[in-house]
Structure formats: structure tokens, C-alpha cells
Tab-separated table of C-alpha atoms (C1' of nucleotides) in Angstrom:
chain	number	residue	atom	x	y	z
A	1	UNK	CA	21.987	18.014	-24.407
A	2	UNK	CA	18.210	18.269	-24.052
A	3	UNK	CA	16.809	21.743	-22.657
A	4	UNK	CA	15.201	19.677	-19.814
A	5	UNK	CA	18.778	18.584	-18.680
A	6	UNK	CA	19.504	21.599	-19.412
A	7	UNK	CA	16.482	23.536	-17.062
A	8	UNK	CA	16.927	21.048	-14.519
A	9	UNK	CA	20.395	22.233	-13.883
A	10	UNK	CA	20.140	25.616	-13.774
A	11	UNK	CA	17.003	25.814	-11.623
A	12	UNK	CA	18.845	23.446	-9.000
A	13	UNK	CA	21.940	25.690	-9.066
A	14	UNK	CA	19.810	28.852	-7.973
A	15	UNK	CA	18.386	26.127	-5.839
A	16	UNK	CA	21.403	25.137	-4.158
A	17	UNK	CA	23.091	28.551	-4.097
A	18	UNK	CA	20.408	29.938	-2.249
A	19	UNK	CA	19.412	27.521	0.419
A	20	UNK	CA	22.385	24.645	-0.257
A	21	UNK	CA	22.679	21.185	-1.133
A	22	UNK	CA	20.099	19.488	1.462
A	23	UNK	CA	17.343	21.897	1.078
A	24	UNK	CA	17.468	20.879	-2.992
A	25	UNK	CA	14.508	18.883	-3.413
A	26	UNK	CA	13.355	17.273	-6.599
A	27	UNK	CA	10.163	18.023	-6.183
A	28	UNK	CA	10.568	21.495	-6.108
A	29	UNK	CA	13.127	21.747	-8.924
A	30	UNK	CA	10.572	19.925	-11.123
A	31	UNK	CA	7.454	22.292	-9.967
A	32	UNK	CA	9.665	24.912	-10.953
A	33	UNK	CA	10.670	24.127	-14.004
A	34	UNK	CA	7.204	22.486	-15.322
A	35	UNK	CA	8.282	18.348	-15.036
A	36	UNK	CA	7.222	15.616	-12.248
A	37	UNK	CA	10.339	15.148	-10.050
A	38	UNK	CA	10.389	11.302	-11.647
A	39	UNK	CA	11.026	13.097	-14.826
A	40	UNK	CA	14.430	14.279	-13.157
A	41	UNK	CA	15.364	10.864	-12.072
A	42	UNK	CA	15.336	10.104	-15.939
A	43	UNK	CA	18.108	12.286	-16.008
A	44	UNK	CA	19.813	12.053	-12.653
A	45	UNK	CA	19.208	8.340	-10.931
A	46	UNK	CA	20.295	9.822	-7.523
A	47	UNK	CA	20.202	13.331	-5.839
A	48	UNK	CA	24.032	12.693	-5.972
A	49	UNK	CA	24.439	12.365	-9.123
A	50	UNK	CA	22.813	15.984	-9.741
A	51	UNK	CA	24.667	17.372	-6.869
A	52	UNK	CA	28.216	15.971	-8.798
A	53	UNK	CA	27.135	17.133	-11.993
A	54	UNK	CA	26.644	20.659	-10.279
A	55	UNK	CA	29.473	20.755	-9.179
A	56	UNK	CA	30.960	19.652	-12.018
A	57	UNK	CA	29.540	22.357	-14.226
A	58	UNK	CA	30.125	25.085	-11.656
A	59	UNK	CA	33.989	24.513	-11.290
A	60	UNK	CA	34.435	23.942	-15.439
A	61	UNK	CA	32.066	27.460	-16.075
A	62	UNK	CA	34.007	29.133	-13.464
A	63	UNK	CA	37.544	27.487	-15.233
A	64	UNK	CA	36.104	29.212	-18.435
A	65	UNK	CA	35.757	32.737	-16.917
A	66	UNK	CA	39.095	32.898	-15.031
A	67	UNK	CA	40.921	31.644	-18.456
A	68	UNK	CA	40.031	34.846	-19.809
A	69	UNK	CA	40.628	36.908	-16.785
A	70	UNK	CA	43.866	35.667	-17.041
A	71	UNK	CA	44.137	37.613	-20.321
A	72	UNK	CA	43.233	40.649	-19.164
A	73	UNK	CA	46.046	43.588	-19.245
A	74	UNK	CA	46.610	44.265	-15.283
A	75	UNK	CA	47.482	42.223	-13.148
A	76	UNK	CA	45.500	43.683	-10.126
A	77	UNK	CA	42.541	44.258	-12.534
A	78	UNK	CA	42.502	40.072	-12.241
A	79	UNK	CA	41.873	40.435	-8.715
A	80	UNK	CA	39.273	43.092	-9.317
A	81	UNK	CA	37.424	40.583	-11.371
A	82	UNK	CA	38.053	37.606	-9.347
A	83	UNK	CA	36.513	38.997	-6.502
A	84	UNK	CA	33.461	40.829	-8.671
A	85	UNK	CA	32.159	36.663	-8.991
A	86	UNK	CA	31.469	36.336	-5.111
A	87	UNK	CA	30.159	40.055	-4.821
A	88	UNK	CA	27.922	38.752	-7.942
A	89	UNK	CA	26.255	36.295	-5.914
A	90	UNK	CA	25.195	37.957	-3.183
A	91	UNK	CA	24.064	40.801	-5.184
A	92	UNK	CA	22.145	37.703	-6.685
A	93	UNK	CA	19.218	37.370	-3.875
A	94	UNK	CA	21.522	36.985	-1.289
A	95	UNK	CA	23.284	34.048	-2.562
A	96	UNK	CA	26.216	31.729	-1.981
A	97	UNK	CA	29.484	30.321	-3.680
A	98	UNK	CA	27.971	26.784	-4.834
A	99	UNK	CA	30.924	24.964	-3.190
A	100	UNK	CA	31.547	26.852	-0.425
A	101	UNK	CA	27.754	26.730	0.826
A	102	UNK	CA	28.503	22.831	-0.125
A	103	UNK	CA	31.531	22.776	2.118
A	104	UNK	CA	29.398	23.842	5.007
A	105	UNK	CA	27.240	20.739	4.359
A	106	UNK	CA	30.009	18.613	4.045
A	107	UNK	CA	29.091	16.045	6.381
A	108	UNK	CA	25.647	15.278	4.630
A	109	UNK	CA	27.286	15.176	0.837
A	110	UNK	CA	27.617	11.883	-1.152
A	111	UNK	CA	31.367	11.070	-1.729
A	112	UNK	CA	30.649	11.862	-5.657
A	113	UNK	CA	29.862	15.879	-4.638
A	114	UNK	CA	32.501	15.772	-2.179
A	115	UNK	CA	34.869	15.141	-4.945
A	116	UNK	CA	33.798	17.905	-6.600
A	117	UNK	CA	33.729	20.494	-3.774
A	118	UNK	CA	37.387	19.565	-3.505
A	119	UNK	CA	38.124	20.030	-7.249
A	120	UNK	CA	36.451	23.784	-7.614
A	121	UNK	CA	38.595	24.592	-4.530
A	122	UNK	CA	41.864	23.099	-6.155
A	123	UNK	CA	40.883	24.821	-9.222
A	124	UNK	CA	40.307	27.905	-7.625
A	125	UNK	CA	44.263	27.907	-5.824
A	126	UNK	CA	45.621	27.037	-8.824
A	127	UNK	CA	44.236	29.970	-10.378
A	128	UNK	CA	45.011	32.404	-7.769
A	129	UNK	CA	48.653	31.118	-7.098
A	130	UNK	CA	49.286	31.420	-10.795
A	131	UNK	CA	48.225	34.933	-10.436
A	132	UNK	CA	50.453	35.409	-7.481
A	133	UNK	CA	53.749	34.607	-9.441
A	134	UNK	CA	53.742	37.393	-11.124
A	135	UNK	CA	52.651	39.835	-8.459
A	136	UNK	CA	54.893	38.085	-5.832
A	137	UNK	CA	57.555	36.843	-7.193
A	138	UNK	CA	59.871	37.402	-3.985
A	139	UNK	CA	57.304	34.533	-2.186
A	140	UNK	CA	58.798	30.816	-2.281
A	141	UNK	CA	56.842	28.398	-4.023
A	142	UNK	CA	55.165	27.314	-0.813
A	143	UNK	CA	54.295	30.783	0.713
A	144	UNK	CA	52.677	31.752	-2.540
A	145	UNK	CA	50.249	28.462	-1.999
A	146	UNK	CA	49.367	29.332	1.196
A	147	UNK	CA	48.558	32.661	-0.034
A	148	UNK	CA	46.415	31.300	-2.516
A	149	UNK	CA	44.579	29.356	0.328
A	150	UNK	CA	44.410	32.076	2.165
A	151	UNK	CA	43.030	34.478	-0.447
A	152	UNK	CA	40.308	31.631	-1.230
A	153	UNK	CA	39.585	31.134	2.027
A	154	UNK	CA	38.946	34.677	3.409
A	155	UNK	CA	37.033	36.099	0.328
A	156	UNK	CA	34.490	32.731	0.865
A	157	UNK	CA	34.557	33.699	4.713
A	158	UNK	CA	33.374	37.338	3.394
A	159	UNK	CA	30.846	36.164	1.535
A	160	UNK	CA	29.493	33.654	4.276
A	161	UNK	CA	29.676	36.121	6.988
A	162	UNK	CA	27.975	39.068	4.412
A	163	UNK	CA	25.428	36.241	3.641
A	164	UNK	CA	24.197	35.826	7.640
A	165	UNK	CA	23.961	39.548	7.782
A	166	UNK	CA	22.178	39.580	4.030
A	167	UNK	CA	24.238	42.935	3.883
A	168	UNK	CA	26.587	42.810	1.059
A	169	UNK	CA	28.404	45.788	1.932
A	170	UNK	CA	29.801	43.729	4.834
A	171	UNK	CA	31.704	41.925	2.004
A	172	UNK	CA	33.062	45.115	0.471
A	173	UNK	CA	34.207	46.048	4.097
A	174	UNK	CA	36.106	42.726	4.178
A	175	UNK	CA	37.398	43.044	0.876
A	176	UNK	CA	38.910	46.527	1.293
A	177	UNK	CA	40.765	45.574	4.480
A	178	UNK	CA	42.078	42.735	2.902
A	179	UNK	CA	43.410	44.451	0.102
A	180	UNK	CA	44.433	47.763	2.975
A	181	UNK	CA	46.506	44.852	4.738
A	182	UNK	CA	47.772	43.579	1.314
A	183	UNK	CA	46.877	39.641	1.844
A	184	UNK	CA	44.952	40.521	-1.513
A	185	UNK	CA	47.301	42.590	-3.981
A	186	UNK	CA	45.545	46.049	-4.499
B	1	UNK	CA	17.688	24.319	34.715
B	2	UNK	CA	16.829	20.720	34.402
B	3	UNK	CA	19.446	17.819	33.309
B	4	UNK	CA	16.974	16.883	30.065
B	5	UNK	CA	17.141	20.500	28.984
B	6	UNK	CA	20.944	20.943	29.557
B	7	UNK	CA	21.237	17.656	27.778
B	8	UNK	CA	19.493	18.685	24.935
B	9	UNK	CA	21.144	21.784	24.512
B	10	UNK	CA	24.555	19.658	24.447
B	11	UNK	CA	23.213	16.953	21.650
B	12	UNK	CA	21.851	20.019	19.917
B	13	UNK	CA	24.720	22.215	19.796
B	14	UNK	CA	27.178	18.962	18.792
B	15	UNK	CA	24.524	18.207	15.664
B	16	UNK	CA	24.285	21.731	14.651
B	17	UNK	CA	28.052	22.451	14.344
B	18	UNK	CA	28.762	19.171	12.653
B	19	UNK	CA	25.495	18.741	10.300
B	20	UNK	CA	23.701	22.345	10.482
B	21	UNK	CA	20.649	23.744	11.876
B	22	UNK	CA	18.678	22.258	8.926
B	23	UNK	CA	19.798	18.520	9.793
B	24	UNK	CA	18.767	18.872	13.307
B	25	UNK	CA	16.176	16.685	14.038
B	26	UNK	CA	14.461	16.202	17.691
B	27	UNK	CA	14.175	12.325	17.122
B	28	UNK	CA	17.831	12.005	16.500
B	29	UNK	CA	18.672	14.229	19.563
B	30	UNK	CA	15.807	12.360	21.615
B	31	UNK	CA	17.820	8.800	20.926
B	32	UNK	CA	20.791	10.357	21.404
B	33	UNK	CA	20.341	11.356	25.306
B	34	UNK	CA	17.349	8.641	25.692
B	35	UNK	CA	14.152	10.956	25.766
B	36	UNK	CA	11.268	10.857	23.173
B	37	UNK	CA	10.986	13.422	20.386
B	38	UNK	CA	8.086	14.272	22.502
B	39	UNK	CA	9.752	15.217	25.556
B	40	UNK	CA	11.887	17.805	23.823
B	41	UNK	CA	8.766	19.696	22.358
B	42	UNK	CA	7.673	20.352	26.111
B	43	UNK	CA	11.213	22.122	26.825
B	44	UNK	CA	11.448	23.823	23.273
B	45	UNK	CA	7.940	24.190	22.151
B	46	UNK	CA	9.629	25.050	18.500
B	47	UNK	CA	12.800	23.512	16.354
B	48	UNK	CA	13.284	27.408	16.262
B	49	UNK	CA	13.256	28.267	20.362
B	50	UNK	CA	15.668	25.083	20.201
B	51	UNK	CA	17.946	27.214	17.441
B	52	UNK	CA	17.915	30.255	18.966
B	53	UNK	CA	18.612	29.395	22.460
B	54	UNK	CA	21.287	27.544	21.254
B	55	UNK	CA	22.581	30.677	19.188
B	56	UNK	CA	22.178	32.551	22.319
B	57	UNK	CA	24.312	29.942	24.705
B	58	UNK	CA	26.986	29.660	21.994
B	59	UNK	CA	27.624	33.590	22.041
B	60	UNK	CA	27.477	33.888	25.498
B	61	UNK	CA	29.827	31.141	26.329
B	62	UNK	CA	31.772	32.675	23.439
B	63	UNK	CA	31.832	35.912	25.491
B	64	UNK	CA	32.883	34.488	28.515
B	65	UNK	CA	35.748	32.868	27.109
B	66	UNK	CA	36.501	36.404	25.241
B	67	UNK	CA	36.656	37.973	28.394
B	68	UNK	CA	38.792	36.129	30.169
B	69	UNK	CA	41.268	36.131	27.164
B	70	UNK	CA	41.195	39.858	26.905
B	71	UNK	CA	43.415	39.793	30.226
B	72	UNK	CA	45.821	38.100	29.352
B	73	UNK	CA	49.495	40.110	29.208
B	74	UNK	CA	49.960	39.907	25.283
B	75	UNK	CA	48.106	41.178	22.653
B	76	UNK	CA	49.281	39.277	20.249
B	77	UNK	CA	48.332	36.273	22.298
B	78	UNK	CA	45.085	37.125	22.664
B	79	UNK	CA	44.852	36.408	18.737
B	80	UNK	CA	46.245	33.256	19.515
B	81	UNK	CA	43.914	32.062	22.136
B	82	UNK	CA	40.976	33.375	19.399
B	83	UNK	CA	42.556	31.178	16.626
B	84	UNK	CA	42.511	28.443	18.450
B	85	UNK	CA	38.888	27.936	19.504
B	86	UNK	CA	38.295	28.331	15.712
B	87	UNK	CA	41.063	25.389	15.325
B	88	UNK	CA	39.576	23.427	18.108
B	89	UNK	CA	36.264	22.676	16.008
B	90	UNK	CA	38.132	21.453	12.932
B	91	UNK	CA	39.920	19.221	15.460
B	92	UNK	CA	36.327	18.042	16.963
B	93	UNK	CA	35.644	15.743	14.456
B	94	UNK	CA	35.293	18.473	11.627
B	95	UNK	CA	33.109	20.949	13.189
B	96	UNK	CA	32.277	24.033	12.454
B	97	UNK	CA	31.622	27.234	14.666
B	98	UNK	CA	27.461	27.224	15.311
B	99	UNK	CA	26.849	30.474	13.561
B	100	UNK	CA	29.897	30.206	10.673
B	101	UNK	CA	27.627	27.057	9.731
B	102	UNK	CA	24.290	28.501	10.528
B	103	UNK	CA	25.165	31.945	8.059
B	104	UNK	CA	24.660	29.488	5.197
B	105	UNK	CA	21.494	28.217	5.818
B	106	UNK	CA	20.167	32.282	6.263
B	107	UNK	CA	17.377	31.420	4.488
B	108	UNK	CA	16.501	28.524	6.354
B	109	UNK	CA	16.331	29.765	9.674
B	110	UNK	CA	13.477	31.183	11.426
B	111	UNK	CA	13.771	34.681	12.320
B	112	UNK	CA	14.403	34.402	15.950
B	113	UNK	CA	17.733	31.960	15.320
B	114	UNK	CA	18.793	34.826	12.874
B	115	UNK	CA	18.795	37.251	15.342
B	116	UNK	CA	20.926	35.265	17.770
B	117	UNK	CA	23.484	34.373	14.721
B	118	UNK	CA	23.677	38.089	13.877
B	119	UNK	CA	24.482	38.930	17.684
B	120	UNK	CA	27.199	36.027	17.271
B	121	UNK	CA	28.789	38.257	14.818
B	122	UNK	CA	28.874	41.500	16.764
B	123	UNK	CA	29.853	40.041	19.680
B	124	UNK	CA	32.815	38.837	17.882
B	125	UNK	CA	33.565	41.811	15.895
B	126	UNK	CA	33.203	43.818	18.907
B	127	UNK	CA	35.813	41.925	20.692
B	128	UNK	CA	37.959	41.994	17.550
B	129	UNK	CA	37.887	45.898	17.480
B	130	UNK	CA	38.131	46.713	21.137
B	131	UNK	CA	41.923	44.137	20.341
B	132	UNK	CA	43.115	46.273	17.420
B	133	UNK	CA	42.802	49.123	19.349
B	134	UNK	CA	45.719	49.193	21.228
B	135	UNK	CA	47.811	46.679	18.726
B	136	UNK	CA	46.620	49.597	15.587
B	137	UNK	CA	46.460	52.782	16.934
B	138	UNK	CA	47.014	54.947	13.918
B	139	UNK	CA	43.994	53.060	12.494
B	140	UNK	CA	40.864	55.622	12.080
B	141	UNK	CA	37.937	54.263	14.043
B	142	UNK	CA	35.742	52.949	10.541
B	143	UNK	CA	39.004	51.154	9.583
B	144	UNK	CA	39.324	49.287	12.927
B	145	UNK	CA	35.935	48.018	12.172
B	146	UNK	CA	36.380	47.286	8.762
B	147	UNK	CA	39.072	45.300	10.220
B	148	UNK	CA	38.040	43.239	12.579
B	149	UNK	CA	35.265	42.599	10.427
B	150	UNK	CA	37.668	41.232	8.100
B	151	UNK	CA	39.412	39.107	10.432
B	152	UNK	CA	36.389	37.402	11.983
B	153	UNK	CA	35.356	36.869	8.250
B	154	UNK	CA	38.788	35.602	7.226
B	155	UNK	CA	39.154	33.036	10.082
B	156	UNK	CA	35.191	31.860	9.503
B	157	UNK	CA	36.313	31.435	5.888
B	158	UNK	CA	39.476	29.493	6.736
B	159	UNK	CA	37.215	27.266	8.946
B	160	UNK	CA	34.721	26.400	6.356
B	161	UNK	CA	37.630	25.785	3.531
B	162	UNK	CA	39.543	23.799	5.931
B	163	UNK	CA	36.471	21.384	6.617
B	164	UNK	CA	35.276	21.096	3.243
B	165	UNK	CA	38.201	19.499	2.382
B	166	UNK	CA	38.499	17.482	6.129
B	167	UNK	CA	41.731	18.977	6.504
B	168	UNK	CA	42.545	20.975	9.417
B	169	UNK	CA	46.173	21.899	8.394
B	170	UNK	CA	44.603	24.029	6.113
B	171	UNK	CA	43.101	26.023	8.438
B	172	UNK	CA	46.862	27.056	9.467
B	173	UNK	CA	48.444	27.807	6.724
B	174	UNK	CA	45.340	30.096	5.579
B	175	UNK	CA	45.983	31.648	9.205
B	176	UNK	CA	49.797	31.557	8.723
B	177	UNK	CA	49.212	33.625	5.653
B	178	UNK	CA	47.093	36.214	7.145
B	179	UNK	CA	49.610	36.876	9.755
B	180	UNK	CA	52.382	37.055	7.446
B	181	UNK	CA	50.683	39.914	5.672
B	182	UNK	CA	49.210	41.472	8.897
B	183	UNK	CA	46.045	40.769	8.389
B	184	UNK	CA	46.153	39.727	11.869
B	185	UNK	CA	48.628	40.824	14.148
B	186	UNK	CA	51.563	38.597	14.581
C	1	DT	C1'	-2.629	11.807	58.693
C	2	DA	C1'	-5.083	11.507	54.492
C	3	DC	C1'	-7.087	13.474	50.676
C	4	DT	C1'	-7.314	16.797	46.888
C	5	DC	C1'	-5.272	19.452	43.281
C	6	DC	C1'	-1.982	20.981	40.328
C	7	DC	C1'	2.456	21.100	38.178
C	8	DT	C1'	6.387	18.731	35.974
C	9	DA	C1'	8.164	15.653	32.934
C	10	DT	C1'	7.674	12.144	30.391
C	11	DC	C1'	5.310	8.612	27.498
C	12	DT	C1'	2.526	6.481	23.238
C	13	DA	C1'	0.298	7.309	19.138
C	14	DT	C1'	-0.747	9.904	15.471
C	15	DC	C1'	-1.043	13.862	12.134
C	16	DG	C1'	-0.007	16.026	7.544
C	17	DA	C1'	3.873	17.253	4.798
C	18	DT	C1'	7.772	16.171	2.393
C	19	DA	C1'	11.848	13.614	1.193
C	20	DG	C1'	14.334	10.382	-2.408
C	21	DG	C1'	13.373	6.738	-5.194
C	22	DT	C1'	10.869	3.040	-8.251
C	23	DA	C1'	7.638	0.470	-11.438
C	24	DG	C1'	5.166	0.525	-15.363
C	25	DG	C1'	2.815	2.768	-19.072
C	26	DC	C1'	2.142	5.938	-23.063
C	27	DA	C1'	3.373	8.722	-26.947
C	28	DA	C1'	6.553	10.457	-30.136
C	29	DT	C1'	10.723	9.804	-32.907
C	30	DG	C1'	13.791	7.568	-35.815
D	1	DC	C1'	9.792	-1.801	-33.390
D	2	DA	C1'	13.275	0.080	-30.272
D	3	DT	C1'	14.636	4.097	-27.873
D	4	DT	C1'	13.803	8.429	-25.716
D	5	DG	C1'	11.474	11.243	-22.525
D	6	DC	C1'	8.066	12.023	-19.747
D	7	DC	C1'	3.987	10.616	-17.160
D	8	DT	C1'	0.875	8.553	-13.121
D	9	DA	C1'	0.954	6.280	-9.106
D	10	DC	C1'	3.070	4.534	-5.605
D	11	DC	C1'	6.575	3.163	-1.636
D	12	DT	C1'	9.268	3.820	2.511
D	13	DA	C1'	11.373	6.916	5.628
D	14	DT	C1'	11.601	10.963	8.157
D	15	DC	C1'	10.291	15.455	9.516
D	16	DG	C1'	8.097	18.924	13.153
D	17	DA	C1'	4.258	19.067	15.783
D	18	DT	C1'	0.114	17.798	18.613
D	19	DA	C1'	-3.175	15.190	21.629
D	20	DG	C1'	-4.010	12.599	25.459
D	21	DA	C1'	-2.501	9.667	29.150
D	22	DT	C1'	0.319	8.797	33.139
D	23	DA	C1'	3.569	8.683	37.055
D	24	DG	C1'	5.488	11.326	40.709
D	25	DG	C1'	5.945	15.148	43.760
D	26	DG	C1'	4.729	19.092	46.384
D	27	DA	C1'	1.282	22.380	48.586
D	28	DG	C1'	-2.901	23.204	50.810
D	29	DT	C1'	-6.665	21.520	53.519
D	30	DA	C1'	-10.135	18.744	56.205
DNA sequence: TACTCCCTATCTATCGATAGGTAGGCAATG
DNA sequence: CATTGCCTACCTATCGATAGATAGGGAGTA
């Protein structure tokens, strides 16, 4: 894949991280990266088209890391790393979960990056209720889901709320009760 | 206070929790409650005196409602009544609470709608605390905090999950899940 | 009463900036 | 000589914001 391709997707993931999916403008993306924004239509006809990709890339990188968590000796110490991503990003100039800050803009997203919000959230339950069978094997099948979602949803909610405060010790705060009240196993 | 400006505030509020602050345009709310773009300058000079009254309504309003739940004869209902104003956004046409939506644009927003989005989040931890303290008494008073902090982030993040995928039943079984680990107090 | 003055609330028209997107050309590569 | 990759130059639409005009209403005054 050319490095363009290449530039122009990284620069409009920090793009999108930071300030989401309707502030990405391909203007910008191409001042930054040292192309004219038609240059980017070359290799993305629409804005949606980059915002699917995106989103595409995000959930299959973020596949890649979990696989190997997965591997890792402890089971907790999965947790520990799971949750070390979202801390990452904020750590990261203050920014956001690519999805979730997409999920917030949901009503302004071309069905193509819709799609793909969806599938980094499925992927991301899948991965945490696999995790969960081992650590909670007294839940039913359908508790342990909700778990997942739950999990999911309230370490994205700690990040969003740490985000509005740009204080990412908020998240840490969040984190600890969460794994004090045991809806994250600690 | 004037019918225009009362009207505005209503379109605005409605656009802001469905699109964001970013997507909030003054034409679209001038059509919308048939006054010119114009007109709505001369009651909101800026799109950021627009933002953060708006922020500033929204938490008081908030408050108000608090208030009159924190009367109510059980505790645990109180929770419920909170839970349920969270619920009753998804329901509105997949909404989202004013400030959950307007912590992800941060850097976005003028300084004067940050404010009002921080104060959002203290009212609401605030109230949160000043719950647990009768329902967790053998909680030390930096733990209280850290949980209601991690409530009000847990039930933002169960809100924003829950719409990105247009799916308020979601939003339940995330909250379903908290309670069943005592997250929040069931 | 009638006239003057100012304030309120709105309008039309326009500004510069920026958005996504397109047409057509030019140079290098194979 | 066709394809790839980028360019210049442009289009239409929309944004927040401003200027200037106007209609109506109240308060003060001759």
C-alpha cells in the first residue's frame, strides 16, 4: 500500500480521535501530511469511505493486540492490559476511543462507518466475554454477555467523562471502583 | 424571558443532544421555530453564549429534578428515578444527555460551554455521593467519590454504547449488570 | 393630543472561511 | 502508450457573524 495511503490514514486517525469524525476535514489532513485534499480523494472517493476504512483498521489493529493479550499468563493481568489501551489515549493529548467518540456522532455517520462502529464494539464483547469464561464461570451464558457490555460500556463512559474534564486521573478513579465493586475482575 | 429565546433554547437543546454542539447551526434552528439566523445572533450574540447557556439550563433543570428525587422514601429508588432520565434520551429518538455528548467534542467547545459541561459533572457526582452516603456507610469519604464518579461515568458510557448501536435495550442490560455486581445499589 | 426618541425584535443582504467533491492536466513508471 | 498518483483550479453548499434597515411600542414632553 502506498505511504500516502498509508499517511493519510494515520494523520486522520489522530484527527478523528482528537476532535471526532465531523471535525475531520480533508483539507486539513492533506496540509498536514504535505498533499492537496484532491490528492486524498484519489484514494478515498468520499469522506465515508475514509471514515469506514478507519474504522476498519482500528477494530482489525485492536483484534491484533487483544489476540496476544489473550496469551498472556494471568488472567486479571488481561484486564490490566485491556484497560491500559483507553488510559493510552487519553494520556495521548487528551484523546478518545475512535469508535466510541464515533458513537457519539452517530447520527451524522454514513451507513458504511456506522457498520463499522458496530463491528469494533462486537469485537470488543466478544473479546471481553471470552475473557469472562474463565474468570466467571458460575455466570450463565447470558449474564456473562451482559457483563461484557457492561465492562465495554463503563470503561468508554470513563474515558468520555475523563475526556470533558481532560483529567485522566478521573479515569483511574473510575477504573478502581469498578474493579473495588468487582463489575471488572481485579 | 421572551418566547423566541425560550424557543431557541428548546430547538437548541433537541439538536445538541441528538447531533452535538458542533452540528448546531443557527440557520437550522432559525427554520426550525421560523426566525432568521439573524434574529438568534441578537439573543445569543455567540454560537458559544448559545452553548453555554444551554449547558447551564440543562444542569439546572437536572438539579431540580435531582432534588425532588432525593425525597423520595427509597434509596434504592432514587437510583431508579436517575437511570431512567438517562433511559429516557435513548428512548427520544436516540439522544444523548447534553454534556455526555458535548465531553467528546472537548476540544471543540469554546471555553465558556466547557465550564458549564464540567459543572454538569459535579452537579451529578455531587448528587451521586451525597446517595451513597447513607446506602454505603462503611465507605471512606475518597471512596464514596471515587464511586459516584464511577457510576455517573458508567451510566454516561452505557448511554453512548447503547446509541451507537440505536439500541436502547442495551442500555439495560449494561445497567442490569452494574447492579448485579453493586456497582450501583440494587 | 401629538410629536420625539429610544429600545426591542426582527428582517434582508452580505462577508470571509471552510466544507466535500469534481474535471482535467501533467509527469513518472512500467 | 496506459496506468498511477498527484496537481491546479474550480464548484456548490453551508457555516458563524455583521451591517443596515424597519416596524412597533413605550416613555417623556411640548
Amino acid at each position: 500500500m502506498s505511504d500516502t495511503r498509508q499517511a493519510i490514514l494515520a494523520a486522520a486517525r489522530s484527527a478523528v480521535q482528537a476532535r471526532g469524525y465531523n471535525a475531520l476535514s480533508f483539507r486539513e489532513i492533506g496540509k498536514e501530511i504535505g498533499v492537496k485534499s484532491a490528492s486524498i480523494h484519489y484514494h478515498f472517493p468520499t469522506k465515508g469511505d475514509l471514515g469506514a476504512e478507519l474504522a476498519r483498521d482500528y477494530t482489525a489493529q485492536g483484534k491484533a493486540y487483544l489476540d496476544e493479550l489473550s496469551a498472556c499468563d494471568s488472567a486479571v493481568g488481561c484486564f490490566d492490559g485491556y484497560l491500559a489501551i483507553f488510559r493510552k489515549a487519553l494520556e495521548d493529548d487528551n484523546r478518545m476511543c475512535l469508535c466510541g467518540i464515533m458513537a457519539a456522532e452517530q447520527h451524522d455517520l454514513p451507513e458504511q462507518v456506522r457498520v463499522e462502529v458496530s463491528r469494533f464494539t462486537d469485537m470488543n464483547v466478544a473479546w471481553l466475554e471470552s475473557r469472562l469464561e474463565s474468570l466467571l464461570p458460575e455466570l450463565r451464558a447470558d449474564a456473562r454477555l451482559d457483563r461484557a457490555i457492561a465492562i465495554f460500556a463503563a470503561i468508554e463512559g470513563a474515558q468520555l467523562v475523563a475526556r470533558g474534564r481532560s483529567d485522566a486521573t478521573m479515569y483511574d478513579r473510575a477504573i478502581q471502583s469498578y474493579r473495588a465493586s468487582r463489575l471488572i475482575p481485579a
